[in-house]
Amino acid sequence: MNEKELKKIIKEAGLSFTKPRAAILKLLTREHGPYSADEIFEKLEEGLCDRATLFRTLKQFKEKNILNSIRFDEDFARYEFNHPGHHHHHIICKECSKVIVLDHCFVEEIDQKIELMGYKDVEHKLEFFAICPNCQNK
Amino acid sequence: MNEKELKKIIKEAGLSFTKPRAAILKLLTREHGPYSADEIFEKLEEGLCDRATLFRTLKQFKEKNILNSIRFDEDFARYEFNHPGHHHHHIICKECSKVIVLDHCFVEEIDQKIELMGYKDVEHKLEFFAICPNCQNK
DNA sequence: GTATGTGCAAAGTGTTTGCATTCTT
DNA sequence: AAGAATGCAAACACTTTGCACATAC
């Protein structure tokens, strides 16, 4: 994603366009992740962004729906770019932690059932944990 | 659950039967939760169990499959008693955090599809986040 | 009696915050 | 020039660990 597109996204969220924000967004639009704050920090060019700024930015991007956050059974959050209309799930290998994206959503109808129960604004998180083909041969 | 049953579960897991472990297990078999370590600590009789022991016990119980842990979008884990054969999901209110249990599993067939993709030992976590009927009237 | 578990206090992570300085608009 | 964002260091919340004492078997 080029500078102009990055700027558009950031400005439309009502945030000013700064070096750290551009770099974080660029990375997450280029690589799907989902990445932890720490992984993102390591991938960013040295000195480009403080950890505090990174966390502040992730939080803001999440509030503005630019990013989603997910938690696999870990003690840190993971972030990924929220490609509009690209709702999806993951398979996470229990051994090597490799993540595969599943483009199809299997539970859309369930969201609707839950709305019929009187709930509003229904969302869900669905993740699969398994041992990947590669790790089975070790 | 009575003393005898609690002891059976704990001993069958290969752990010795102690006061803190009995109290934690008793609580979680009586109330579904899922509760955070902090909530559990508050519910236990004062002085009955140190926080360190609580965390150690939760970890062991989880390893022995006595408890499950889940993470809603929070920065702490929640624990619930693993009623054998009682696989289920939750609806969590985005406002008041009230949790409802959904007894039906909607994605069992998906687990099987993922096995056909070459994965082994497939599990999943599925949680719904919505605004509950009660919170809509505020 | 030996192994296992516990409490206490200290340390470890991941994340947030206060504040002075710097950048965006 | 005013407001917003950043870096740094200190603080926080949740969880883990080391060690001496206590309990289970």
CSV table of N, CA, C and O in Angstrom, one decimal, chain A residues 52-136:
chain,number,residue,atom,x,y,z
A,52,ALA,N,5.5,2.5,23.6
A,52,ALA,CA,4.3,3.2,24.1
A,52,ALA,C,3.5,3.7,22.9
A,52,ALA,O,2.3,3.5,22.9
A,53,THR,N,4.2,4.2,21.9
A,53,THR,CA,3.5,4.7,20.7
A,53,THR,C,2.8,3.6,20.0
A,53,THR,O,1.7,3.7,19.5
A,54,LEU,N,3.5,2.5,19.9
A,54,LEU,CA,3.0,1.3,19.2
A,54,LEU,C,1.7,0.9,19.9
A,54,LEU,O,0.7,0.7,19.2
A,55,PHE,N,1.7,0.7,21.2
A,55,PHE,CA,0.5,0.3,21.9
A,55,PHE,C,-0.6,1.3,21.7
A,55,PHE,O,-1.8,1.0,21.5
A,56,ARG,N,-0.3,2.6,21.8
A,56,ARG,CA,-1.3,3.7,21.7
A,56,ARG,C,-1.9,3.6,20.3
A,56,ARG,O,-3.1,3.7,20.1
A,57,THR,N,-1.1,3.4,19.3
A,57,THR,CA,-1.5,3.3,17.9
A,57,THR,C,-2.4,2.1,17.7
A,57,THR,O,-3.5,2.2,17.0
A,58,LEU,N,-2.0,1.0,18.2
A,58,LEU,CA,-2.8,-0.2,18.0
A,58,LEU,C,-4.2,-0.1,18.6
A,58,LEU,O,-5.2,-0.4,18.0
A,59,LYS,N,-4.2,0.6,19.7
A,59,LYS,CA,-5.5,0.8,20.4
A,59,LYS,C,-6.4,1.7,19.6
A,59,LYS,O,-7.6,1.4,19.4
A,60,GLN,N,-5.8,2.8,19.1
A,60,GLN,CA,-6.6,3.7,18.3
A,60,GLN,C,-7.1,3.1,17.0
A,60,GLN,O,-8.2,3.2,16.6
A,61,PHE,N,-6.2,2.4,16.3
A,61,PHE,CA,-6.5,1.7,15.1
A,61,PHE,C,-7.7,0.7,15.3
A,61,PHE,O,-8.6,0.6,14.5
A,62,LYS,N,-7.6,0.1,16.4
A,62,LYS,CA,-8.7,-0.9,16.8
A,62,LYS,C,-10.0,-0.1,17.0
A,62,LYS,O,-11.0,-0.6,16.5
A,63,GLU,N,-9.9,1.0,17.7
A,63,GLU,CA,-11.2,1.7,18.0
A,63,GLU,C,-11.8,2.2,16.7
A,63,GLU,O,-13.0,2.3,16.6
A,64,LYS,N,-10.9,2.6,15.7
A,64,LYS,CA,-11.4,3.1,14.5
A,64,LYS,C,-11.7,2.0,13.5
A,64,LYS,O,-11.9,2.3,12.3
A,65,ASN,N,-11.6,0.8,13.9
A,65,ASN,CA,-11.9,-0.4,13.0
A,65,ASN,C,-10.9,-0.5,11.9
A,65,ASN,O,-11.2,-1.2,10.9
A,66,ILE,N,-9.7,0.1,12.0
A,66,ILE,CA,-8.7,-0.2,11.0
A,66,ILE,C,-8.1,-1.5,11.3
A,66,ILE,O,-7.7,-2.2,10.4
A,67,LEU,N,-7.9,-1.9,12.5
A,67,LEU,CA,-7.4,-3.2,12.9
A,67,LEU,C,-8.4,-4.0,13.7
A,67,LEU,O,-9.3,-3.4,14.4
A,68,ASN,N,-8.3,-5.3,13.7
A,68,ASN,CA,-9.0,-6.2,14.6
A,68,ASN,C,-7.9,-6.7,15.6
A,68,ASN,O,-6.8,-6.9,15.3
A,69,SER,N,-8.4,-7.1,16.8
A,69,SER,CA,-7.5,-7.8,17.7
A,69,SER,C,-8.1,-9.1,18.0
A,69,SER,O,-9.3,-9.3,18.0
A,70,ILE,N,-7.2,-10.1,18.2
A,70,ILE,CA,-7.6,-11.5,18.5
A,70,ILE,C,-6.8,-12.0,19.6
A,70,ILE,O,-5.6,-11.5,19.8
A,71,ARG,N,-7.3,-12.9,20.4
A,71,ARG,CA,-6.4,-13.6,21.4
A,71,ARG,C,-6.5,-15.1,21.1
A,71,ARG,O,-7.6,-15.6,21.2
A,72,PHE,N,-5.4,-15.7,20.8
A,72,PHE,CA,-5.3,-17.1,20.8
A,72,PHE,C,-5.0,-17.4,22.3
A,72,PHE,O,-4.8,-16.6,23.0
A,73,ASP,N,-4.8,-18.6,22.7
A,73,ASP,CA,-4.7,-18.9,24.1
A,73,ASP,C,-3.5,-18.3,24.8
A,73,ASP,O,-3.0,-18.8,25.8
A,74,GLU,N,-3.0,-17.2,24.3
A,74,GLU,CA,-1.8,-16.6,24.7
A,74,GLU,C,-2.0,-15.4,25.7
A,74,GLU,O,-3.1,-15.0,25.8
A,75,ASP,N,-0.9,-15.0,26.3
A,75,ASP,CA,-1.1,-13.9,27.2
A,75,ASP,C,-0.8,-12.5,26.6
A,75,ASP,O,-0.5,-11.5,27.3
A,76,PHE,N,-1.0,-12.4,25.3
A,76,PHE,CA,-0.9,-11.1,24.6
A,76,PHE,C,-1.9,-11.1,23.5
A,76,PHE,O,-2.3,-12.1,23.0
A,77,ALA,N,-2.2,-9.9,23.0
A,77,ALA,CA,-3.2,-9.7,21.9
A,77,ALA,C,-2.4,-9.8,20.6
A,77,ALA,O,-1.3,-9.4,20.5
A,78,ARG,N,-3.2,-10.2,19.6
A,78,ARG,CA,-2.6,-10.1,18.2
A,78,ARG,C,-3.5,-9.2,17.4
A,78,ARG,O,-4.7,-9.0,17.6
A,79,TYR,N,-2.8,-8.5,16.4
A,79,TYR,CA,-3.5,-7.5,15.6
A,79,TYR,C,-3.4,-7.9,14.1
A,79,TYR,O,-2.4,-8.4,13.6
A,80,GLU,N,-4.5,-7.6,13.4
A,80,GLU,CA,-4.4,-7.7,11.9
A,80,GLU,C,-5.2,-6.6,11.2
A,80,GLU,O,-6.1,-6.1,11.8
A,81,PHE,N,-4.8,-6.3,10.0
A,81,PHE,CA,-5.5,-5.3,9.3
A,81,PHE,C,-6.9,-5.8,8.9
A,81,PHE,O,-7.2,-6.9,8.5
A,82,ASN,N,-7.9,-4.9,9.1
A,82,ASN,CA,-9.3,-5.2,8.9
A,82,ASN,C,-9.7,-4.9,7.5
A,82,ASN,O,-10.4,-3.9,7.2
A,83,HIS,N,-9.3,-5.8,6.5
A,83,HIS,CA,-9.7,-5.6,5.1
A,83,HIS,C,-11.2,-5.6,5.1
A,83,HIS,O,-11.9,-6.5,5.5
A,84,PRO,N,-11.8,-4.4,4.6
A,84,PRO,CA,-13.2,-4.3,4.7
A,84,PRO,C,-13.9,-5.4,4.0
A,84,PRO,O,-13.6,-5.9,2.9
A,85,GLY,N,-14.9,-6.0,4.7
A,85,GLY,CA,-15.7,-7.0,4.1
A,85,GLY,C,-15.0,-8.4,4.0
A,85,GLY,O,-15.5,-9.3,3.5
A,86,HIS,N,-13.8,-8.4,4.7
A,86,HIS,CA,-13.1,-9.7,4.6
A,86,HIS,C,-13.1,-10.3,6.0
A,86,HIS,O,-12.0,-10.5,6.6
A,87,HIS,N,-14.2,-10.7,6.4
A,87,HIS,CA,-14.4,-11.5,7.7
A,87,HIS,C,-13.8,-12.9,7.5
A,87,HIS,O,-14.0,-13.5,6.5
A,88,HIS,N,-13.1,-13.3,8.5
A,88,HIS,CA,-12.4,-14.7,8.4
A,88,HIS,C,-12.1,-15.3,9.7
A,88,HIS,O,-12.2,-14.6,10.7
A,89,HIS,N,-11.6,-16.5,9.7
A,89,HIS,CA,-11.2,-17.2,10.9
A,89,HIS,C,-9.8,-17.8,10.7
A,89,HIS,O,-9.2,-17.6,9.6
A,90,HIS,N,-9.3,-18.4,11.7
A,90,HIS,CA,-7.9,-18.9,11.6
A,90,HIS,C,-7.8,-20.4,12.1
A,90,HIS,O,-8.6,-20.8,12.9
A,91,ILE,N,-6.8,-21.1,11.6
A,91,ILE,CA,-6.4,-22.3,12.2
A,91,ILE,C,-5.0,-22.1,12.7
A,91,ILE,O,-4.1,-21.7,12.0
A,92,ILE,N,-4.8,-22.4,14.0
A,92,ILE,CA,-3.5,-22.2,14.6
A,92,ILE,C,-2.9,-23.5,15.0
A,92,ILE,O,-3.6,-24.3,15.7
A,93,CYS,N,-1.7,-23.8,14.6
A,93,CYS,CA,-1.1,-25.0,14.9
A,93,CYS,C,-0.7,-25.0,16.4
A,93,CYS,O,0.0,-24.1,16.9
A,94,LYS,N,-1.1,-26.1,17.1
A,94,LYS,CA,-0.8,-26.1,18.5
A,94,LYS,C,0.7,-26.4,18.8
A,94,LYS,O,1.1,-26.2,19.9
A,95,GLU,N,1.4,-26.8,17.8
A,95,GLU,CA,2.8,-27.0,18.0
A,95,GLU,C,3.7,-25.9,17.6
A,95,GLU,O,4.4,-25.3,18.3
A,96,CYS,N,3.5,-25.5,16.3
A,96,CYS,CA,4.5,-24.5,15.7
A,96,CYS,C,3.8,-23.1,15.7
A,96,CYS,O,4.5,-22.2,15.3
A,97,SER,N,2.6,-23.0,16.0
A,97,SER,CA,1.9,-21.7,16.1
A,97,SER,C,1.6,-21.1,14.7
A,97,SER,O,1.2,-20.0,14.6
A,98,LYS,N,1.9,-21.9,13.7
A,98,LYS,CA,1.6,-21.3,12.3
A,98,LYS,C,0.1,-21.0,12.2
A,98,LYS,O,-0.7,-21.8,12.6
A,99,VAL,N,-0.2,-19.9,11.5
A,99,VAL,CA,-1.6,-19.5,11.4
A,99,VAL,C,-2.0,-19.6,9.9
A,99,VAL,O,-1.3,-19.1,9.0
A,100,ILE,N,-3.2,-20.2,9.7
A,100,ILE,CA,-3.8,-20.3,8.4
A,100,ILE,C,-5.1,-19.5,8.4
A,100,ILE,O,-5.8,-19.6,9.4
A,101,VAL,N,-5.4,-18.8,7.3
A,101,VAL,CA,-6.6,-18.0,7.3
A,101,VAL,C,-7.7,-18.9,6.6
A,101,VAL,O,-7.5,-19.5,5.6
A,102,LEU,N,-8.9,-18.9,7.2
A,102,LEU,CA,-10.0,-19.5,6.6
A,102,LEU,C,-11.0,-18.5,6.1
A,102,LEU,O,-11.6,-17.7,6.9
A,103,ASP,N,-11.2,-18.4,4.8
A,103,ASP,CA,-11.9,-17.2,4.3
A,103,ASP,C,-13.4,-17.4,4.5
A,103,ASP,O,-14.1,-16.4,4.6
A,104,HIS,N,-13.9,-18.6,4.6
A,104,HIS,CA,-15.3,-18.8,4.8
A,104,HIS,C,-15.7,-18.6,6.2
A,104,HIS,O,-15.1,-19.1,7.1
A,105,CYS,N,-16.9,-18.0,6.4
A,105,CYS,CA,-17.4,-17.9,7.8
A,105,CYS,C,-18.6,-18.9,7.9
A,105,CYS,O,-19.5,-18.9,7.1
A,106,PHE,N,-18.5,-19.7,8.9
A,106,PHE,CA,-19.5,-20.8,9.1
A,106,PHE,C,-20.6,-20.5,10.0
A,106,PHE,O,-21.6,-21.3,10.1
A,107,VAL,N,-20.6,-19.4,10.6
A,107,VAL,CA,-21.6,-19.1,11.7
A,107,VAL,C,-22.4,-17.9,11.5
A,107,VAL,O,-23.0,-17.4,12.5
A,108,GLU,N,-22.4,-17.3,10.3
A,108,GLU,CA,-23.2,-16.1,10.1
A,108,GLU,C,-24.7,-16.3,10.5
A,108,GLU,O,-25.3,-15.4,11.1
A,109,GLU,N,-25.2,-17.5,10.2
A,109,GLU,CA,-26.6,-17.7,10.5
A,109,GLU,C,-26.8,-17.7,12.0
A,109,GLU,O,-27.9,-17.4,12.5
A,110,ILE,N,-25.8,-18.1,12.7
A,110,ILE,CA,-25.9,-18.2,14.2
A,110,ILE,C,-26.0,-16.7,14.7
A,110,ILE,O,-26.8,-16.5,15.7
A,111,ASP,N,-25.3,-15.8,14.2
A,111,ASP,CA,-25.4,-14.4,14.6
A,111,ASP,C,-26.8,-14.0,14.5
A,111,ASP,O,-27.4,-13.4,15.4
A,112,GLN,N,-27.5,-14.4,13.4
A,112,GLN,CA,-28.9,-14.0,13.2
A,112,GLN,C,-29.8,-14.6,14.3
A,112,GLN,O,-30.7,-14.0,14.8
A,113,LYS,N,-29.5,-15.9,14.6
A,113,LYS,CA,-30.3,-16.6,15.6
A,113,LYS,C,-30.2,-15.9,16.9
A,113,LYS,O,-31.2,-15.7,17.7
A,114,ILE,N,-29.0,-15.4,17.2
A,114,ILE,CA,-28.8,-14.7,18.5
A,114,ILE,C,-29.5,-13.4,18.5
A,114,ILE,O,-30.0,-13.0,19.6
A,115,GLU,N,-29.6,-12.8,17.4
A,115,GLU,CA,-30.4,-11.5,17.3
A,115,GLU,C,-31.8,-11.8,17.6
A,115,GLU,O,-32.5,-11.0,18.3
A,116,LEU,N,-32.3,-12.9,17.1
A,116,LEU,CA,-33.7,-13.3,17.4
A,116,LEU,C,-33.9,-13.5,18.9
A,116,LEU,O,-35.0,-13.4,19.4
A,117,MET,N,-32.9,-13.9,19.6
A,117,MET,CA,-33.0,-14.1,21.0
A,117,MET,C,-33.0,-12.7,21.8
A,117,MET,O,-33.2,-12.7,23.0
A,118,GLY,N,-32.9,-11.6,21.0
A,118,GLY,CA,-33.0,-10.3,21.7
A,118,GLY,C,-31.7,-9.5,21.8
A,118,GLY,O,-31.7,-8.4,22.3
A,119,TYR,N,-30.6,-10.1,21.3
A,119,TYR,CA,-29.4,-9.5,21.3
A,119,TYR,C,-29.2,-8.5,20.2
A,119,TYR,O,-29.8,-8.7,19.1
A,120,LYS,N,-28.4,-7.5,20.3
A,120,LYS,CA,-28.2,-6.5,19.2
A,120,LYS,C,-26.7,-6.5,18.9
A,120,LYS,O,-25.9,-6.8,19.8
A,121,ASP,N,-26.4,-6.2,17.7
A,121,ASP,CA,-25.0,-5.9,17.4
A,121,ASP,C,-24.1,-7.1,17.6
A,121,ASP,O,-23.0,-7.0,18.2
A,122,VAL,N,-24.5,-8.2,17.1
A,122,VAL,CA,-23.8,-9.5,17.4
A,122,VAL,C,-22.6,-9.6,16.5
A,122,VAL,O,-22.6,-9.4,15.3
A,123,GLU,N,-21.5,-10.0,17.2
A,123,GLU,CA,-20.2,-10.3,16.5
A,123,GLU,C,-19.7,-11.7,17.1
A,123,GLU,O,-20.3,-12.1,18.1
A,124,HIS,N,-18.7,-12.2,16.5
A,124,HIS,CA,-18.2,-13.5,17.1
A,124,HIS,C,-16.7,-13.6,16.8
A,124,HIS,O,-16.2,-13.0,15.9
A,125,LYS,N,-16.1,-14.5,17.5
A,125,LYS,CA,-14.7,-14.9,17.2
A,125,LYS,C,-14.7,-16.4,17.2
A,125,LYS,O,-15.2,-17.0,18.1
A,126,LEU,N,-14.1,-16.9,16.2
A,126,LEU,CA,-14.0,-18.4,16.0
A,126,LEU,C,-12.6,-18.7,15.6
A,126,LEU,O,-12.2,-18.3,14.5
A,127,GLU,N,-12.0,-19.6,16.3
A,127,GLU,CA,-10.6,-20.0,16.0
A,127,GLU,C,-10.5,-21.5,16.2
A,127,GLU,O,-11.1,-22.0,17.1
A,128,PHE,N,-9.7,-22.1,15.3
A,128,PHE,CA,-9.5,-23.5,15.4
A,128,PHE,C,-8.0,-23.8,15.8
A,128,PHE,O,-7.1,-23.1,15.4
A,129,PHE,N,-7.9,-24.7,16.7
A,129,PHE,CA,-6.5,-25.1,17.2
A,129,PHE,C,-6.3,-26.6,16.8
A,129,PHE,O,-7.1,-27.4,17.1
A,130,ALA,N,-5.2,-26.9,16.1
A,130,ALA,CA,-5.0,-28.2,15.7
A,130,ALA,C,-3.5,-28.5,15.4
A,130,ALA,O,-2.7,-27.5,15.5
A,131,ILE,N,-3.1,-29.7,15.1
A,131,ILE,CA,-1.7,-30.0,14.8
A,131,ILE,C,-1.6,-30.0,13.3
A,131,ILE,O,-2.3,-30.8,12.6
A,132,CYS,N,-0.8,-29.2,12.7
A,132,CYS,CA,-0.7,-29.0,11.3
A,132,CYS,C,0.0,-30.2,10.6
A,132,CYS,O,0.7,-30.9,11.3
A,133,PRO,N,-0.3,-30.4,9.3
A,133,PRO,CA,0.3,-31.6,8.6
A,133,PRO,C,1.8,-31.7,8.8
A,133,PRO,O,2.4,-32.7,9.1
A,134,ASN,N,2.5,-30.5,8.8
A,134,ASN,CA,3.9,-30.5,8.9
A,134,ASN,C,4.4,-31.0,10.2
A,134,ASN,O,5.4,-31.8,10.3
A,135,CYS,N,3.7,-30.6,11.3
A,135,CYS,CA,4.2,-31.0,12.6
A,135,CYS,C,3.9,-32.4,13.0
A,135,CYS,O,4.4,-33.0,13.9
A,136,GLN,N,3.0,-33.1,12.2
A,136,GLN,CA,2.7,-34.5,12.5
A,136,GLN,C,3.8,-35.4,12.1
A,136,GLN,O,3.9,-36.5,12.5
